Short mmCIF file of C-alpha atoms and ligand atoms in Angstrom, two decimals:
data_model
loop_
_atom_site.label_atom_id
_atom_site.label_comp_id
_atom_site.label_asym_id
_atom_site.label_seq_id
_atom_site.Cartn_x
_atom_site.Cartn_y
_atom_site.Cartn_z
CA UNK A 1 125.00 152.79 6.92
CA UNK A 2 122.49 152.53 9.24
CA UNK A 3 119.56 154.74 10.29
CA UNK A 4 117.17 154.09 13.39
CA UNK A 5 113.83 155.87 14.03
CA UNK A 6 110.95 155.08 16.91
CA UNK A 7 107.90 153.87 15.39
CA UNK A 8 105.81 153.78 18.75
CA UNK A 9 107.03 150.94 20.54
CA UNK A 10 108.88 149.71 17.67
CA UNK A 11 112.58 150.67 16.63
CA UNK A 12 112.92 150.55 13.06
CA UNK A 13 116.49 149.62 12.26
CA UNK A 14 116.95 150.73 8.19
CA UNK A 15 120.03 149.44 6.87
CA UNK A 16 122.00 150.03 3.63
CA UNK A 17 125.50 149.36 2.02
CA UNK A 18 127.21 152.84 0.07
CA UNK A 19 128.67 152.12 -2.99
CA UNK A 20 130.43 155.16 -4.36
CA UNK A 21 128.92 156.81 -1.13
CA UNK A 22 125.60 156.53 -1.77
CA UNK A 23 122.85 154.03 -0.25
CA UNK A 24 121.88 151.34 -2.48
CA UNK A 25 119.31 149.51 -1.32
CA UNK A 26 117.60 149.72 1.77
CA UNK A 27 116.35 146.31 4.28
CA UNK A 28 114.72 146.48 7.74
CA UNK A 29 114.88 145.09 11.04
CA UNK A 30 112.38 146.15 13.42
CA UNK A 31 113.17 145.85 17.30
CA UNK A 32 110.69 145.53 19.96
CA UNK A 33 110.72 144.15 23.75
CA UNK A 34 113.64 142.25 22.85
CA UNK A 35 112.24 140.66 19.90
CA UNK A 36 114.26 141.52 16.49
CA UNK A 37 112.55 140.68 13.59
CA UNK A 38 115.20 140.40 10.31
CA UNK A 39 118.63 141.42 10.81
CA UNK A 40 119.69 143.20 7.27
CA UNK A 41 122.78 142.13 5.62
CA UNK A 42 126.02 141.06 6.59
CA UNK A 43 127.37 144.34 5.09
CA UNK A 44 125.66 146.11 8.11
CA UNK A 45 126.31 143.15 10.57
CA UNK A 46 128.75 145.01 12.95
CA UNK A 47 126.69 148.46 12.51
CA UNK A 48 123.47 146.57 13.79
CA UNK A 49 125.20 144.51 16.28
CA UNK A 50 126.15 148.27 18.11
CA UNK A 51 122.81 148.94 17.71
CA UNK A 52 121.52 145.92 19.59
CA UNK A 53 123.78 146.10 22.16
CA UNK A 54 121.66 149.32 23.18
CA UNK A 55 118.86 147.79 23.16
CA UNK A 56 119.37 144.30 24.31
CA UNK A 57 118.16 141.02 22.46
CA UNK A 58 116.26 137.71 23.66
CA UNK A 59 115.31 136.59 20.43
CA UNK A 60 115.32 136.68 16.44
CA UNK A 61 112.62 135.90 14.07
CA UNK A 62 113.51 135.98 10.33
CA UNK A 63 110.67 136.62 8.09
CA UNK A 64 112.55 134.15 5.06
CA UNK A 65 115.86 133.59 4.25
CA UNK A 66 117.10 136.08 1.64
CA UNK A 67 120.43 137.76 2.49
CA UNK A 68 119.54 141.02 2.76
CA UNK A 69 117.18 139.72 6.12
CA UNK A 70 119.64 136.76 7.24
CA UNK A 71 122.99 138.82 7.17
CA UNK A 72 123.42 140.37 11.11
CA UNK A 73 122.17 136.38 12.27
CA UNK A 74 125.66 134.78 12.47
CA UNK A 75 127.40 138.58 14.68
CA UNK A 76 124.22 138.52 16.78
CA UNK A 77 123.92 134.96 17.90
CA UNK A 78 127.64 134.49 18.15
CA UNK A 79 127.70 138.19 20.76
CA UNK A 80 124.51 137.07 22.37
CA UNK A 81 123.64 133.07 22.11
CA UNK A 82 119.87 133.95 20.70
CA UNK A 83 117.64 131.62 19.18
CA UNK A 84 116.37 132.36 15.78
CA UNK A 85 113.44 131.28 14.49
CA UNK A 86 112.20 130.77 10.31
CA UNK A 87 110.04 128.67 8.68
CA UNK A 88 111.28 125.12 8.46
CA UNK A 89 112.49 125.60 4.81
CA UNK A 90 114.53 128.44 5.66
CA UNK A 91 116.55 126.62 8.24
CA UNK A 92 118.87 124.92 5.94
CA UNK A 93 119.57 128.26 4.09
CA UNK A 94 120.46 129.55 7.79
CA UNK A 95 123.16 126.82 8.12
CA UNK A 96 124.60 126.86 4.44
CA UNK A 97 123.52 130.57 2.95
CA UNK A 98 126.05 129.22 0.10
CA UNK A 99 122.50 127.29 -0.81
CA UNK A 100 121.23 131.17 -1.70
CA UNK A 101 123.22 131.16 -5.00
CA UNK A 102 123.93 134.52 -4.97
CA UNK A 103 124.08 136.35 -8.37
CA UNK A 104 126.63 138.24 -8.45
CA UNK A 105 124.95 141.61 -7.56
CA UNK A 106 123.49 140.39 -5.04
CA UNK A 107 126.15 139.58 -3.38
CA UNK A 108 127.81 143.70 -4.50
CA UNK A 109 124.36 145.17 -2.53
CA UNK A 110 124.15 143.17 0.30
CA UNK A 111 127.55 141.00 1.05
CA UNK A 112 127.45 137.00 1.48
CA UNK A 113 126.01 135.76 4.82
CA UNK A 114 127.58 133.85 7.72
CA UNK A 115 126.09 130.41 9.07
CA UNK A 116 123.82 130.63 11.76
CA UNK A 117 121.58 128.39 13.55
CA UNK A 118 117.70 128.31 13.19
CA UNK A 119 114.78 126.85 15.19
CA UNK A 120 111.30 126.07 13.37
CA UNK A 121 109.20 128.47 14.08
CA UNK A 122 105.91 127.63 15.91
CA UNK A 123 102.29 129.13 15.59
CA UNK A 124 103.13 132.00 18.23
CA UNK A 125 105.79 133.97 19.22
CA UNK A 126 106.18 135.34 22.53
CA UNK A 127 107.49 138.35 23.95
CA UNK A 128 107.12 139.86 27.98
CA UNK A 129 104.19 142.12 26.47
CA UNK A 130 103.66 140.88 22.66
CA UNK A 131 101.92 137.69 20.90
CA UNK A 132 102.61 137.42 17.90
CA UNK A 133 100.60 135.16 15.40
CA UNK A 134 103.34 133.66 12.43
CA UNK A 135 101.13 133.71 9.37
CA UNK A 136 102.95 131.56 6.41
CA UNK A 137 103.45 133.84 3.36
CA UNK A 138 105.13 132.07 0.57
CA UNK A 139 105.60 133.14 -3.23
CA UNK A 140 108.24 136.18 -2.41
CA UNK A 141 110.15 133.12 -1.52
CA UNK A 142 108.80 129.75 -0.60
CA UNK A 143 109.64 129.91 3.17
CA UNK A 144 108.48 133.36 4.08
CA UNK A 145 106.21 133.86 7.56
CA UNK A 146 104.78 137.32 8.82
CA UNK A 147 104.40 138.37 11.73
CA UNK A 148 101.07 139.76 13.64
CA UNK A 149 100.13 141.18 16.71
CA UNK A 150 96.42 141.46 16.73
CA UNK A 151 96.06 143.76 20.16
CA UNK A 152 98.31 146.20 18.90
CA UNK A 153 97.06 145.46 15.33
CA UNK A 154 100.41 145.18 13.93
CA UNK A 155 102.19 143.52 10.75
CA UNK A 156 105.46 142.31 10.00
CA UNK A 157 105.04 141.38 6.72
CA UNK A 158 109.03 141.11 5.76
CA UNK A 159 109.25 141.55 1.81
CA UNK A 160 105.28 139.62 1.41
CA UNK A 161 104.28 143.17 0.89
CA UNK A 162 106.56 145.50 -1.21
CA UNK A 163 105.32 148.87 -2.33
CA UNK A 164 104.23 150.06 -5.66
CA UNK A 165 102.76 147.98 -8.47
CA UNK A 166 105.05 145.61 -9.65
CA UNK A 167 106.42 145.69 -13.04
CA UNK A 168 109.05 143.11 -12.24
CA UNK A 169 109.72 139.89 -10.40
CA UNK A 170 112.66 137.56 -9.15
CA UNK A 171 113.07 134.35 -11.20
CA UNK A 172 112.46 132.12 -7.97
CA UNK A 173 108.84 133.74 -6.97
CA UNK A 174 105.44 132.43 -7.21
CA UNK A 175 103.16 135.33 -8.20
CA UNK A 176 99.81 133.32 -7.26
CA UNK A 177 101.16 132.44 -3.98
CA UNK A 178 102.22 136.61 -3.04
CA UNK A 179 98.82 137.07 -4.30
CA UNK A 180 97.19 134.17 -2.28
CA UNK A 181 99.41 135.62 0.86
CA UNK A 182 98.20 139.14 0.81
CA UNK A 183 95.14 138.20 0.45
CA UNK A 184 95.92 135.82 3.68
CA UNK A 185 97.26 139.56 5.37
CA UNK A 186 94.39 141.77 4.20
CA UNK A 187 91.90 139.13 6.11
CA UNK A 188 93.55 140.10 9.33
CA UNK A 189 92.40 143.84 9.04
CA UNK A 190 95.89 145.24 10.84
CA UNK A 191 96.02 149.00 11.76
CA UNK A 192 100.00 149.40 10.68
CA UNK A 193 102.12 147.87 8.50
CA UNK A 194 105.63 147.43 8.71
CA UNK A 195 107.94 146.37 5.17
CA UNK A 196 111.08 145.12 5.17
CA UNK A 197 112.69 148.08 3.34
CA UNK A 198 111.30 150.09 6.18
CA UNK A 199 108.63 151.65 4.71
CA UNK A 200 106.00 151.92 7.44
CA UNK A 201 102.34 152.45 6.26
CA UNK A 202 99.09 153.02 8.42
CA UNK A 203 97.18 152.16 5.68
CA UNK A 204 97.55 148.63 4.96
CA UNK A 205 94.20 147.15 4.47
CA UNK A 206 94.29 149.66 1.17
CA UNK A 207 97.68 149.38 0.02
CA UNK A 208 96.89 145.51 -0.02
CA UNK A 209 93.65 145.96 -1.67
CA UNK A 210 94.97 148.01 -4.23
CA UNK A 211 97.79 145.82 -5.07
CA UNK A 212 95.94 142.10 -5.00
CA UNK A 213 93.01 144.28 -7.78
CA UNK A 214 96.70 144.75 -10.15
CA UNK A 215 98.32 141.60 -9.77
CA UNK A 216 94.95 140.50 -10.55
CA UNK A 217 93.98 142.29 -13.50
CA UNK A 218 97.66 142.10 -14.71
CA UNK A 219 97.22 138.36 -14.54
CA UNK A 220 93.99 138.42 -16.47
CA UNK A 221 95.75 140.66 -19.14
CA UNK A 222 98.58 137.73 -19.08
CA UNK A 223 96.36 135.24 -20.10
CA UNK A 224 93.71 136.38 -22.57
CA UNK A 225 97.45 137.78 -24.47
CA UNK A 226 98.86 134.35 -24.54
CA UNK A 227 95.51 132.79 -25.16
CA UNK A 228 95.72 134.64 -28.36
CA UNK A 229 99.02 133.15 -28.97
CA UNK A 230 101.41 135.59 -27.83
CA UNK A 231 104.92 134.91 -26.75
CA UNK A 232 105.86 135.76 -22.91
CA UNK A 233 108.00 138.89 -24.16
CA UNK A 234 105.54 139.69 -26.19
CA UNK A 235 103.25 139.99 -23.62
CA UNK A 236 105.65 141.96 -21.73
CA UNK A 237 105.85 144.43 -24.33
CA UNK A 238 102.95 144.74 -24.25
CA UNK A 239 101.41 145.14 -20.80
CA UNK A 240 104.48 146.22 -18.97
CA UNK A 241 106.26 148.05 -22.02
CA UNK A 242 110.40 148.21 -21.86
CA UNK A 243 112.39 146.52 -18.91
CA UNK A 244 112.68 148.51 -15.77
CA UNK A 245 116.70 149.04 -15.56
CA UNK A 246 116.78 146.48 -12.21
CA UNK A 247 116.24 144.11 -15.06
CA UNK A 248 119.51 145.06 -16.33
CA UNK A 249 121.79 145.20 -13.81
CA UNK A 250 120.38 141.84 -12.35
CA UNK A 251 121.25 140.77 -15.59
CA UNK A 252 117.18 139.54 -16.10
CA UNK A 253 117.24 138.13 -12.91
CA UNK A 254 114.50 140.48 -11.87
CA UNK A 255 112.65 141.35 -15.01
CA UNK A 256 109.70 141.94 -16.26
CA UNK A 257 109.51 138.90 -18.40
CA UNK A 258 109.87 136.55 -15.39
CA UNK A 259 106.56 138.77 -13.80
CA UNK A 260 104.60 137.23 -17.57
CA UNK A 261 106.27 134.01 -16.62
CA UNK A 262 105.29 134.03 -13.49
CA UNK A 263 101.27 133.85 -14.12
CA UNK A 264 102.27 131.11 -17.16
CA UNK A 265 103.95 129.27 -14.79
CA UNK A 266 107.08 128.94 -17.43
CA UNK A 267 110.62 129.35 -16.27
CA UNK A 268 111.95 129.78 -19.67
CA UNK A 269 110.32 130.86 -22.93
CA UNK A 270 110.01 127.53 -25.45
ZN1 ZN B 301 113.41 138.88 0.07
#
């Protein structure tokens, strides 16, 4: 399914796959003077490709190289013979998603990927009315960028900023680096911010602030408990209490015990 709403100037594109007819989760793409930034999942591929052909498309950027932001690239550049640009890193991943190693519900939410073809991309994006600076976010995944345009005062910050304080994480994250890249975004004192699960938010300077002070304090918690000779899940029981129930159905891929991990730097308990 696919839902699209004007945010100003932009057209916010919020996708989702049904599974027993209801939405599971839901990705963005965001649309502006023929500039699409993420193109959801390849479950949504042909919905979003109708979509575009409204709208008309120049050029894609994608913010990293996770499938649920990757899937409409393969439908889109074969119908319209775009460029897309990533971050160096991602490009590979753009040419081979197989590299993704989906888990197994990850590939139930969002579908597998297609191939597609990638450009590194530079310091600045261009559009007929937009400049965009491409601000390197890594630690949601390693090759993340964002995206900002400082006239308008707007932010693109793919999934660099999710909402809510975090009780979990994804095995492959870096928690310093998110916390060293919204700190990165905050600097750059944006009026809107737009996530890519489409929430949009015109209080971003805040919503950062608040969440750099958790992961913060969280992380201080972290170590003083393992200082004291505490085992990671003990430390989770502690701080973050039981597993959320993503943790189960990712089978622990996103768990609370890889968020403790995460600030020990440990990928597996000893
Ligand atoms: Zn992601």
């Amino acid at each position: 399914m696919i839902e699209i709403e004007k945010v100003g100037e932009v057209v916010k594109i919020r996708m989702a796959n049904r599974l027993f007819g209801r939405p599971l989760y839901y990705t963005a793409a965001y649309w502006l003077d023929g500039l699409l930034i993420d193109t959801g999942c390849s479950r949504t591929s042909g919905e979003l490709l109708s979509v575009i052909e409204g709208l008309g498309l120049e050029r894609i950027v994608n913010t990293h190289s996770h499938e649920d932001h990757i899937g409409g690239n393969a439908t889109l550049q074969e119908k319209f013979g775009v460029e897309i640009l990533a971050h160096p890193l991602a490009l590979p991943i753009l040419a081979d998603p197989k590299r993704l190693h989906l888990q197994p519900y990850r590939r139930l939410i969002w579908g597998s990927p297609a191939p597609s073809q990638g450009s590194p991309i530079g310091e600045v994006v261009t559009t007929g009315r937009y400049s965009f600076q491409v601000i390197p976010t890594p630690g949601h995944s390693e090759d993340h960028i964002s995206l900002y345009e400082p006239r308008q005062g707007w932010l693109f910050t793919g999934d660099a900023y999710i909402g809510g304080l975090d009780k979990a994480l994804q095995a492959d994250s870096d928690i310093y680096a998110i916390i060293t890249s919204l700190k990165r975004l905050n600097a750059l004192s944006a009026k809107r911010l737009f996530q890519g699960s489409g929430t949009v938010r015109d209080d971003p300077q805040e919503a950062i602030e608040k969440k750099v002070e958790y992961l913060e304090e969280l992380g201080e918690k972290v170590q003083q408990l393992h200082g004291q000779g505490l085992r990671p899940k003990e430390i989770k029981d502690r701080l973050l209490g039981r597993e959320p129930p993503i943790a189960y159905w990712t089978l622990g891929h996103f768990s609370g015990l890889n968020l403790v991990r995460s600030y020990l730097k440990i990928e597996e308990d000893e």
